Each structure stands twice: as C-alpha cells, then as structure tokens.
mmCIF file of C-alpha atoms in Angstrom:
data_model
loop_
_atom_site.group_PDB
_atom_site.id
_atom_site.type_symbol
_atom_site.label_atom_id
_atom_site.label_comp_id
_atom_site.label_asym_id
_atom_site.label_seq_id
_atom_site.Cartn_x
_atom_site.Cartn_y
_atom_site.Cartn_z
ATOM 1 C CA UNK A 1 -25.613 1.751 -71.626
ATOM 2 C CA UNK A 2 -22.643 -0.607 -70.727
ATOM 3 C CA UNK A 3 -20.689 2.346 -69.859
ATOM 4 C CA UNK A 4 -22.903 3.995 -67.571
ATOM 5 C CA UNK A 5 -23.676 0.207 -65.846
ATOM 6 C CA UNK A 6 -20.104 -0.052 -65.262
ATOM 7 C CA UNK A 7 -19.521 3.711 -63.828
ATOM 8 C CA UNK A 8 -22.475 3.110 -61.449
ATOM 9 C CA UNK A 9 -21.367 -0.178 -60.456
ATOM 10 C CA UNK A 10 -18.203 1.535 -59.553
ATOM 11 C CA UNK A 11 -19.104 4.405 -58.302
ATOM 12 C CA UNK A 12 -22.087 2.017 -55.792
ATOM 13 C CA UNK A 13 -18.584 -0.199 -55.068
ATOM 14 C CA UNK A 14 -16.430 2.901 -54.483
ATOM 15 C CA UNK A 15 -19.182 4.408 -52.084
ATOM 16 C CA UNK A 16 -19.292 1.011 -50.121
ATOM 17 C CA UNK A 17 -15.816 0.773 -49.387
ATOM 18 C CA UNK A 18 -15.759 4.660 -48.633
ATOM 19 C CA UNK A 19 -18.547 3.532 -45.861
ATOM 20 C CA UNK A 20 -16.494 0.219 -44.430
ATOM 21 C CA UNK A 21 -13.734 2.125 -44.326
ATOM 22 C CA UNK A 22 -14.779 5.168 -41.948
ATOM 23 C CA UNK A 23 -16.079 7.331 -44.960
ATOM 24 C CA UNK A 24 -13.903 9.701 -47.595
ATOM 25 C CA UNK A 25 -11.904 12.545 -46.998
ATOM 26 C CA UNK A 26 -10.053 10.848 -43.725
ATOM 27 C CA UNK A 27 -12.825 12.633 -41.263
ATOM 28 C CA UNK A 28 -14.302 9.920 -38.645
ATOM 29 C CA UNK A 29 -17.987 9.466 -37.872
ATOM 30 C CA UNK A 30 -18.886 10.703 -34.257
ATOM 31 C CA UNK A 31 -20.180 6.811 -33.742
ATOM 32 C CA UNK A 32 -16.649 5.470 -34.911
ATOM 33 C CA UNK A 33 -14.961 7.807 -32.045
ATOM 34 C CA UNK A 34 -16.840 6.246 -29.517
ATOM 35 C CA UNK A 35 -16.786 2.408 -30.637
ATOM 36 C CA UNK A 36 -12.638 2.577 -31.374
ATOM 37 C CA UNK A 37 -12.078 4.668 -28.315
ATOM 38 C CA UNK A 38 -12.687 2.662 -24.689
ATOM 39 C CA UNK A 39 -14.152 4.801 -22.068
ATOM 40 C CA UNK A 40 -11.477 5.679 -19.630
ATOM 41 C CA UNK A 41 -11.674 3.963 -16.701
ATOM 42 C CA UNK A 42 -10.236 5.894 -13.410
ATOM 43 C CA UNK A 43 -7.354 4.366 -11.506
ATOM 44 C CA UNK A 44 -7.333 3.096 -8.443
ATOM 45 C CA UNK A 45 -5.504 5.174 -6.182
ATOM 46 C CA UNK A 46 -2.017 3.607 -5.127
ATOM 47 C CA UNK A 47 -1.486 2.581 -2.253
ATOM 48 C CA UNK A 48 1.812 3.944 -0.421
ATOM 49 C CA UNK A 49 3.725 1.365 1.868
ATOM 50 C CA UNK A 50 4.143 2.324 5.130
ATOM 51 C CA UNK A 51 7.431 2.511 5.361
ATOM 52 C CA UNK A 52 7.059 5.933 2.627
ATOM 53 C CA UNK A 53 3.874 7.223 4.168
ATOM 54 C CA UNK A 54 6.242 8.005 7.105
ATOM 55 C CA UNK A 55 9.498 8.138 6.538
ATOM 56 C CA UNK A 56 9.980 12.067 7.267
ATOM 57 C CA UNK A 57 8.120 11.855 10.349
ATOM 58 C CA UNK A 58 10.239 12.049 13.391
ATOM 59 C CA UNK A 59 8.760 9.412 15.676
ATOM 60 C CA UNK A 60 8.963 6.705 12.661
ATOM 61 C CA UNK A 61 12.626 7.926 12.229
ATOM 62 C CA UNK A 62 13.471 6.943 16.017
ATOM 63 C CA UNK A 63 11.708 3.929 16.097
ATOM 64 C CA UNK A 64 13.399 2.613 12.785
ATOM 65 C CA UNK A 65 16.809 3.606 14.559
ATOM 66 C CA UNK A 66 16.044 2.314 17.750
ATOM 67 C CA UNK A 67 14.583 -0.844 15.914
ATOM 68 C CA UNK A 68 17.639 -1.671 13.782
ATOM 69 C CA UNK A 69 19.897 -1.619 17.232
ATOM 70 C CA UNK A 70 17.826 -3.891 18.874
ATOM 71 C CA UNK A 71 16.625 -7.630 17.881
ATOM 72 C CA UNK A 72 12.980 -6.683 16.427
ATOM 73 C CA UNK A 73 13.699 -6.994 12.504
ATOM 74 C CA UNK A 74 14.416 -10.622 13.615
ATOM 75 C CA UNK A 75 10.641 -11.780 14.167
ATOM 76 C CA UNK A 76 8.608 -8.159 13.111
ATOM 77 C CA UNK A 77 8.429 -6.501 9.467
ATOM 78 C CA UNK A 78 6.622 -3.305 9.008
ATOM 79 C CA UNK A 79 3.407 -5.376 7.020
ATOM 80 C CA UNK A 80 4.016 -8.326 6.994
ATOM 81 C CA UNK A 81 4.175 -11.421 9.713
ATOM 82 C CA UNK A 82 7.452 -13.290 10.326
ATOM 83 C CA UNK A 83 7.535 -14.901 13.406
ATOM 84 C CA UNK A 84 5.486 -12.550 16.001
ATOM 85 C CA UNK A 85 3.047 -10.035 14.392
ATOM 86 C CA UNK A 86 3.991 -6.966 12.073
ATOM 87 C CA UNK A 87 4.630 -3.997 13.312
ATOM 88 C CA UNK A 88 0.729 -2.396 10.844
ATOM 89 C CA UNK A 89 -0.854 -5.504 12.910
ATOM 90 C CA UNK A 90 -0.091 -4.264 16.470
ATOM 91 C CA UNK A 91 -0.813 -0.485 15.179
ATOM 92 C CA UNK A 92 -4.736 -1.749 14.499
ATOM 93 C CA UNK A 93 -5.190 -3.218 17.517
ATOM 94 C CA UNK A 94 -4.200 -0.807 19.841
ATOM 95 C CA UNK A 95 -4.862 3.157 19.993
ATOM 96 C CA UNK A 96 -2.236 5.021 20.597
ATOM 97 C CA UNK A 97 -2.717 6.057 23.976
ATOM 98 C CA UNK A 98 0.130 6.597 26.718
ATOM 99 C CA UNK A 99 -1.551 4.122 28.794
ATOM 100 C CA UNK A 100 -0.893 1.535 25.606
ATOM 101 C CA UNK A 101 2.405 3.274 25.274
ATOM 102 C CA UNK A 102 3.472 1.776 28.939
ATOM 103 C CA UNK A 103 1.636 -1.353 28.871
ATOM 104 C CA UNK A 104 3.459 -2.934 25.258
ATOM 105 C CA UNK A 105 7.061 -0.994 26.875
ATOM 106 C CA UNK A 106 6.986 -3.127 29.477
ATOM 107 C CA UNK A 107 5.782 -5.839 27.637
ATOM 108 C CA UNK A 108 9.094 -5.107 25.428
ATOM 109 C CA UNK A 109 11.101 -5.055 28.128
ATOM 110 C CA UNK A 110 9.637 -7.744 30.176
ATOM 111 C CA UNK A 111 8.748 -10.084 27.441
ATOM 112 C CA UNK A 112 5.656 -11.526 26.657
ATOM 113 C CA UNK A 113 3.845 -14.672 25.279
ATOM 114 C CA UNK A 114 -0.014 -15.096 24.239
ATOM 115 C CA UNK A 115 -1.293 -12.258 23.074
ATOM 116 C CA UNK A 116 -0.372 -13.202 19.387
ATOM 117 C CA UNK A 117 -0.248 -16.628 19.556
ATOM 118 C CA UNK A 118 2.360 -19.331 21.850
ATOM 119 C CA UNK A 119 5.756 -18.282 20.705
ATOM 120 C CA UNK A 120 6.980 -16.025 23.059
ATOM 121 C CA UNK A 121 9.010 -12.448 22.841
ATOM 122 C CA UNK A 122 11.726 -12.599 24.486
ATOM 123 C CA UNK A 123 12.549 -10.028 26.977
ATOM 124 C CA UNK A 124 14.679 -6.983 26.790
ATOM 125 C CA UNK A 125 16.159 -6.025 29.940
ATOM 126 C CA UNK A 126 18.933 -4.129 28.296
ATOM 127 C CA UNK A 127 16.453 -1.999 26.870
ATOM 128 C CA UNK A 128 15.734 1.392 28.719
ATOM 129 C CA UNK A 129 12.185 2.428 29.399
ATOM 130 C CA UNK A 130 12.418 5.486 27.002
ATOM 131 C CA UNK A 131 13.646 3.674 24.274
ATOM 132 C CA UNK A 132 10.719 1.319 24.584
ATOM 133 C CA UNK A 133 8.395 3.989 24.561
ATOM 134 C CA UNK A 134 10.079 5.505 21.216
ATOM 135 C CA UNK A 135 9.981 2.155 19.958
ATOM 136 C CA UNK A 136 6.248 1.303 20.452
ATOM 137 C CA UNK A 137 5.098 4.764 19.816
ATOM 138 C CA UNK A 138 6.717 4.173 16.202
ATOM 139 C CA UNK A 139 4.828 0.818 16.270
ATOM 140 C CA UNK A 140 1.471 2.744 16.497
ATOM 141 C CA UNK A 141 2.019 5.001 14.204
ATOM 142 C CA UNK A 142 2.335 2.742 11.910
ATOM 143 C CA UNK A 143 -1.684 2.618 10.925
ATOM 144 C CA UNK A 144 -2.716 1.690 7.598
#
C-alpha cells in the first residue's frame, strides 16, 4: 500500500508539472500559442522625406541646382524653418498655379517682407526671371 501511495503521488506530481510546464511530449496547447505569442500589430507606414520622394524628378533637380547657386539654403531648408519659412511650408500654402509661379518669382527677385513674419528676403536682382520660376516651381512641388 506504501508503494502504490508513493507511485500515485508521483505519478499526480509528475502530471502537474507536465501541465505547468506546457504538457508532455514538447507539443504546445492551442491557448499557450496565443498567450506567448503577441498579436502582430501593423506598422505604420514610413514616412519618406521630401528630399527622396523627389529626387528623380526633373523640376526638384533644377530647383536644388539653381538653389545651391543662389543664397536660399542660408534662411530656407526643405522641412524645416531657419530664418524665413521652409521650402514644404510655402508648398501648402500656395497651389501651384502659373499665376503663383509669377507672383513668388518676382517676389524672389524683388524681395519681400510680411508675408511670413517681419524679417525680410532680401532681393535678387541678379537672378533671371526663368531661374526664379524653376526655383519656385521646385518650391511647390515640394508638398507633403
């Protein structure tokens, strides 16, 4: 009787453990899968900088040309404000329309205060009005 008492209580012990431990034979429980496992969660999509959305597009091309040759990386970034607005900021508030296209070219060329705050752009006589135009059309493209 001692015998069998203590091969029960083993076998009740052995059984237990088999159960804590995710059951015999190394299989897994259909509940176990789903508690270990966290449901996968999709991922945001990235967003792409402007800059790479871009960057085979002729127009954007230009503009960063025409851009680097001129005095605009010293107060504009693509996204982000320096000293007069970026570059994304201008392309949501104006469409890109010709009419736009001429009115910030001259604006370019002329300079211009007050429309983004008191400091003033300075004026780019230099500048010819077709370069302007490349230069702002890149500017509206530049949509987020």
């Amino acid at each position: 009787m001692k015998l069998n008492f203590k091969l029960n209580l083993s076998l009740i012990a052995g059984a237990m453990l088999a159960v804590s431990c995710g059951g015999s034979g190394g299989g897994s429980s259909e509940s176990e899968t789903t508690s270990s496992t966290p449901a996968a969660t999709p991922e945001p999509p990235k967003e792409v900088n402007l800059e790479e959305k871009y960057k085979d597009d002729p127009v954007f091309i230009r503009g960063v040309e025409l851009m680097k040759q001129n005095d605009c990386p010293s107060c504009h970034m693509i996204e982000r404000k320096i000293v007069g607005p970026s570059y994304a900021d201008v392309a949501a508030k104006y469409e890109s329309t010709e009419e736009n296209v001429e009115m910030l070219a001259g604006r370019v060329i002329a300079g211009n205060v007050g429309e983004w705050g008191e400091i003033p752009m300075p004026a780019h006589p230099a500048l010819s009005e077709d370069d302007a135009k490349d230069m702002v059309r890149y500017v509206l493209l530049l949509k987020k």
